XYZ file of C-alpha atoms in Angstrom:
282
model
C 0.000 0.000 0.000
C 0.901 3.229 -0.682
C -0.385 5.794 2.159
C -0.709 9.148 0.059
C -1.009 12.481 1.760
C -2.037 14.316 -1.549
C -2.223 18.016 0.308
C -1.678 18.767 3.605
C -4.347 21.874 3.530
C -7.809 20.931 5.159
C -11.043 23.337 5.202
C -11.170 22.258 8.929
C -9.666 23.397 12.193
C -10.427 21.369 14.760
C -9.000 22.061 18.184
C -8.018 18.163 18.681
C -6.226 17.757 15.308
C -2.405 16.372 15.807
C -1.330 18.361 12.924
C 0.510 21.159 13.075
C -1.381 24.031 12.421
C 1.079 25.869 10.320
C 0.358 23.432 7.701
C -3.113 23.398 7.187
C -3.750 25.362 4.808
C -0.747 24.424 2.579
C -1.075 22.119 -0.438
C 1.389 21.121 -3.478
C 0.269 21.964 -7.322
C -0.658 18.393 -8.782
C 1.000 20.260 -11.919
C 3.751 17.413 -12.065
C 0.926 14.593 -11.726
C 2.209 13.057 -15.326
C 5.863 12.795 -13.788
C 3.870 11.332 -10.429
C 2.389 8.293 -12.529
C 4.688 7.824 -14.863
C 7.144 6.987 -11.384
C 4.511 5.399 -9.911
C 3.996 2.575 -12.416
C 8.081 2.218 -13.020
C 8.296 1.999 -9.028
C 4.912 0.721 -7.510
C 3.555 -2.937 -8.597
C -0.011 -2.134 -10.532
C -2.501 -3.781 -8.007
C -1.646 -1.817 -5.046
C -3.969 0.080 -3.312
C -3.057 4.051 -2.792
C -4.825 4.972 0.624
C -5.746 8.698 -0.099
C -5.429 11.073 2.807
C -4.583 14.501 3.207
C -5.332 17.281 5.194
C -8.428 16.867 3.223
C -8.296 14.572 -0.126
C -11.470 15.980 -2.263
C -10.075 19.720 -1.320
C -7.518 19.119 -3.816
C -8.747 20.448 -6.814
C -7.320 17.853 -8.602
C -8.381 14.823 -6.260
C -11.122 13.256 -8.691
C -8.782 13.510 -12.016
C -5.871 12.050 -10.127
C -8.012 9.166 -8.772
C -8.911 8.230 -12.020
C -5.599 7.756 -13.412
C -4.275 5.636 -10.710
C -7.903 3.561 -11.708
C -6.721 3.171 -15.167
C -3.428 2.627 -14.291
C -4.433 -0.537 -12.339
C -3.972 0.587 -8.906
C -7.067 0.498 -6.283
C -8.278 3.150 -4.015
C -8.769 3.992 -0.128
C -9.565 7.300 1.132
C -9.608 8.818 4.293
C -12.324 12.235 3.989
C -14.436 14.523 6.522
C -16.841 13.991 4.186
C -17.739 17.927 3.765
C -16.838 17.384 -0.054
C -21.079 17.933 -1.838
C -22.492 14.978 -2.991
C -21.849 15.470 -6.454
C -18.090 15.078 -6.205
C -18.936 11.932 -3.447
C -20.771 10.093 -6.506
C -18.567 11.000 -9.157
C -15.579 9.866 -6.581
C -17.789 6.593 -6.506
C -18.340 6.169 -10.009
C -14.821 6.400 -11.005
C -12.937 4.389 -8.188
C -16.501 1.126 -8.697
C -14.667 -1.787 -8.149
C -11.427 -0.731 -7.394
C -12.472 0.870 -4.107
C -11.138 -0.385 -1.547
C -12.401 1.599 2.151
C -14.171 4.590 2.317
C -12.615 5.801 5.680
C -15.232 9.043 6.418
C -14.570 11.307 10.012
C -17.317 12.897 11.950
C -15.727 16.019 13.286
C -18.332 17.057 15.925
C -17.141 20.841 15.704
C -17.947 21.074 12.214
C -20.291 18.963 11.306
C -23.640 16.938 13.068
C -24.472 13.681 12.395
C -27.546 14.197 10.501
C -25.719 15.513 7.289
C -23.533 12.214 6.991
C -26.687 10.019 7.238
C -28.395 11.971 4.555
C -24.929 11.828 2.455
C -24.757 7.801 2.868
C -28.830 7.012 2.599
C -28.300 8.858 -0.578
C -24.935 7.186 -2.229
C -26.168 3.901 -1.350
C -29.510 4.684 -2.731
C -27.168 5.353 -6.181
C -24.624 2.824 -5.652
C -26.735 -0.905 -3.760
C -23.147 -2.377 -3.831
C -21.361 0.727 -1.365
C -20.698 -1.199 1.510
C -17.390 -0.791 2.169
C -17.202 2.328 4.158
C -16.782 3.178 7.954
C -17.651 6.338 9.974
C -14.747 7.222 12.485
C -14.794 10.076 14.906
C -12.589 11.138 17.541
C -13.308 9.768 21.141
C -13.456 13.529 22.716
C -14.143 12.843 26.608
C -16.814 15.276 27.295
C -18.502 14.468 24.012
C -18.694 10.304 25.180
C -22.544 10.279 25.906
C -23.289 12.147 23.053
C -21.445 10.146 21.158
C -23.195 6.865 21.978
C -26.494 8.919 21.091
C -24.667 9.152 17.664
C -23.849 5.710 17.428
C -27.432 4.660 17.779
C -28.744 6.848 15.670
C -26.547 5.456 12.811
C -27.597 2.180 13.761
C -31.229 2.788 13.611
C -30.853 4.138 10.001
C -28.549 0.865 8.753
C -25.510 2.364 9.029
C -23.333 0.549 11.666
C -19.860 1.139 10.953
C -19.380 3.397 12.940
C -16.290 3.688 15.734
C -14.356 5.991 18.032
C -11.168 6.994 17.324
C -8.331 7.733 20.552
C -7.487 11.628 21.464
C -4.115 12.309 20.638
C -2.187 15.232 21.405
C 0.551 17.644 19.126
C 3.002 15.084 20.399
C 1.097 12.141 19.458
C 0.426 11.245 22.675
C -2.323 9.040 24.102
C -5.002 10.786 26.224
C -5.446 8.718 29.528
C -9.025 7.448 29.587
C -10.804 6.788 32.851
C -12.480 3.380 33.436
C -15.809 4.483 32.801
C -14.825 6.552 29.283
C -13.322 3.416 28.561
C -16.419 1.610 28.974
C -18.358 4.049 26.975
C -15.698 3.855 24.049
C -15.920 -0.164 23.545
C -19.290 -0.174 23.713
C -19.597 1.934 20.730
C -16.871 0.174 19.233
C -18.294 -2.749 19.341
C -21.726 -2.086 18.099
C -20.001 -2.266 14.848
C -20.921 -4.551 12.312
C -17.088 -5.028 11.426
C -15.151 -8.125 13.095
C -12.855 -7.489 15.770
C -9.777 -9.102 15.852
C -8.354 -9.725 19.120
C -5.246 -7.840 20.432
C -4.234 -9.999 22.709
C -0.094 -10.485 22.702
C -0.220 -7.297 20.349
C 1.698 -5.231 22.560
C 4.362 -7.447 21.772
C 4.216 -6.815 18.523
C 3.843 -3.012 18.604
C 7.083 -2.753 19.936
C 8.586 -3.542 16.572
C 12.503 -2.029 17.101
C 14.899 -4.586 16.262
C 12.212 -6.628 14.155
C 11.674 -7.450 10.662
C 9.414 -5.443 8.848
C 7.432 -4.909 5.412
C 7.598 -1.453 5.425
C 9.384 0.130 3.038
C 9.093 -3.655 1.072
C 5.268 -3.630 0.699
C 4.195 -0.042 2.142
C 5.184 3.589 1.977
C 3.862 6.986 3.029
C 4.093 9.517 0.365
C 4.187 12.872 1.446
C 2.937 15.434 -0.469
C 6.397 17.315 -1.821
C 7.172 13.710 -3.285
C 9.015 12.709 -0.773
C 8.905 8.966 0.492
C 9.339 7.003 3.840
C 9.059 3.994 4.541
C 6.439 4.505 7.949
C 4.978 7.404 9.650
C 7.240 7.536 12.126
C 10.030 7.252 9.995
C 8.669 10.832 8.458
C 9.438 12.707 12.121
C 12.918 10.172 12.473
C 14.226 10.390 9.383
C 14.976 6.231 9.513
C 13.527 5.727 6.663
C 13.516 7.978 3.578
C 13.407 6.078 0.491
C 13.977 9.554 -1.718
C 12.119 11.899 -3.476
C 9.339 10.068 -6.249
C 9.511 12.932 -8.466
C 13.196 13.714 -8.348
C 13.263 10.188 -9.599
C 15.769 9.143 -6.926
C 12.994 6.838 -5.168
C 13.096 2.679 -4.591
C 11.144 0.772 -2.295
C 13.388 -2.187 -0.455
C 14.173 -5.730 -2.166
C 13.142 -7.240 1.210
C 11.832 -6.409 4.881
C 14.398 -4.507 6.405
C 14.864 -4.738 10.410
C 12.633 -1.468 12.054
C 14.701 1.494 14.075
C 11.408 3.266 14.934
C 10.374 2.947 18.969
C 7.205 2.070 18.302
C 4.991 0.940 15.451
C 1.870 3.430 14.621
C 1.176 1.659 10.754
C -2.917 0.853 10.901
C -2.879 -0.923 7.494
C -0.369 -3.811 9.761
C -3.401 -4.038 12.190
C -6.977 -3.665 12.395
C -7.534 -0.231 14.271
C -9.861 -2.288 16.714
C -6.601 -3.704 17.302
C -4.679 -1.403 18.007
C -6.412 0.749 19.881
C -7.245 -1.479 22.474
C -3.281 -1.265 23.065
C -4.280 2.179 24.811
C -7.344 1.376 26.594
């Protein structure tokens, strides 16, 4: 998989996000999106998916043109959206990716937006589109928001939508917030209303702890940032353990094999389920 953050502006500001501020509004011209593909398919085996996130994907005013030529070049898609984008882009988004779509990954950002909108928005695509299943509705676990939020969830589930799930507070530094018992409670309840399987995570935390270990990353993933430069994690972006070069300076390979990790800890989703791994924190 290739984890793309396509822009890093958003049209949101919430007061929870981990991102550096300074950065939100920024974005990178798509202008070179020619020298993008034509890299892509001499570096990136057709068949892999490109997980779409941003800042904001469908803010790029390019987002729906560029999805369609990884399509055609054989790649599938993820995204990862706030779903603010009108439904006219959402369908078109749908009609172009139709197969190849891999996860719909939408965020409920409870300072922005109610969740009355994204019911309407989903009722309405899968009205167009019988087969859209594969979507889920994430939204930050905010812990004086926790009641309200199982309100939410069972309104979702009362209008067939049940993928729905909480996502941890994290701070600037990427830092955990410490639940209490009962917020805990609240949190897998939701979570587990879901109509997704949970995995257990039982003997993950041994696995988390990845430093020393073999790893794919790098092999089979890589996080693209939006200059064109590539890593082979997340963490490796703030570390600097793993850049892999520059895709559009043409100076960028993936590894021949697993490599052993450097990183301290291991925060790749696509390795786990997120059920998974956030029951590490709980």
């Amino acid at each position: 998989m290739v984890e793309w953050s396509i822009t890093d502006g958003c049209n949101y500001r919430c007061s929870y996000c981990s991102i550096d501020d300074s950065i939100k509004s920024a974005g990178y011209n798509m202008k070179f999106f020619d020298l993008y593909l034509k890299n892509f398919l001499k570096h990136i085996p057709r068949g892999w998916n490109f997980n779409i996130v941003g800042g904001e994907p469908f803010s790029h005013p390019d987002f729906l043109n560029i999805t369609s030529k990884l399509v055609k070049a054989g790649y599938t898609i993820s995204v990862f959206t706030n779903f603010s984008a009108p439904i006219s882009d959402l369908k078109k988004f749908l009609k172009i990716t139709n197969k190849r779509l891999v996860f719909f990954n939408i965020s409920l950002h409870l300072e922005h937006s109610d969740p009355d909108p994204f019911i309407k928005k989903i009722l309405e695509l899968k009205k167009s589109f019988p087969d859209f299943q594969n979507y889920n509705i994430y939204s930050v676990a905010l812990p004086m928001k926790l009641n309200y939020l199982k309100q939410i969830s069972e309104k979702f589930q009362q209008n067939g939508i049940p993928f729905f799930k909480l996502l941890l507070l994290r701070d600037k530094k990427n830092q955990f917030y410490k639940y209490s018992q009962d917020e805990q409670k609240i949190i897998r309840q939701i979570n587990y209303k879901s109509g997704r399987t949970i995995r257990s995570a039982s003997n993950l935390k041994k696995i988390i702890n990845t430093k020393g270990k073999m790893c794919d990353c790098g092999y089979k993933y890589v996080f693209l940032h939006p200059d064109g430069k590539a890593f082979r994690c997340i963490p490796s972006v703030r570390s600097k353990n793993g850049y892999l070069g520059n895709i559009l300076k043409n100076n960028f390979s993936l590894y021949s094999k697993p490599e052993v990790c450097k990183e301290k800890s291991c925060y790749c989703f696509g390795k786990y389920t997120i059920d998974q791994f956030q029951e590490l924190y709980l």
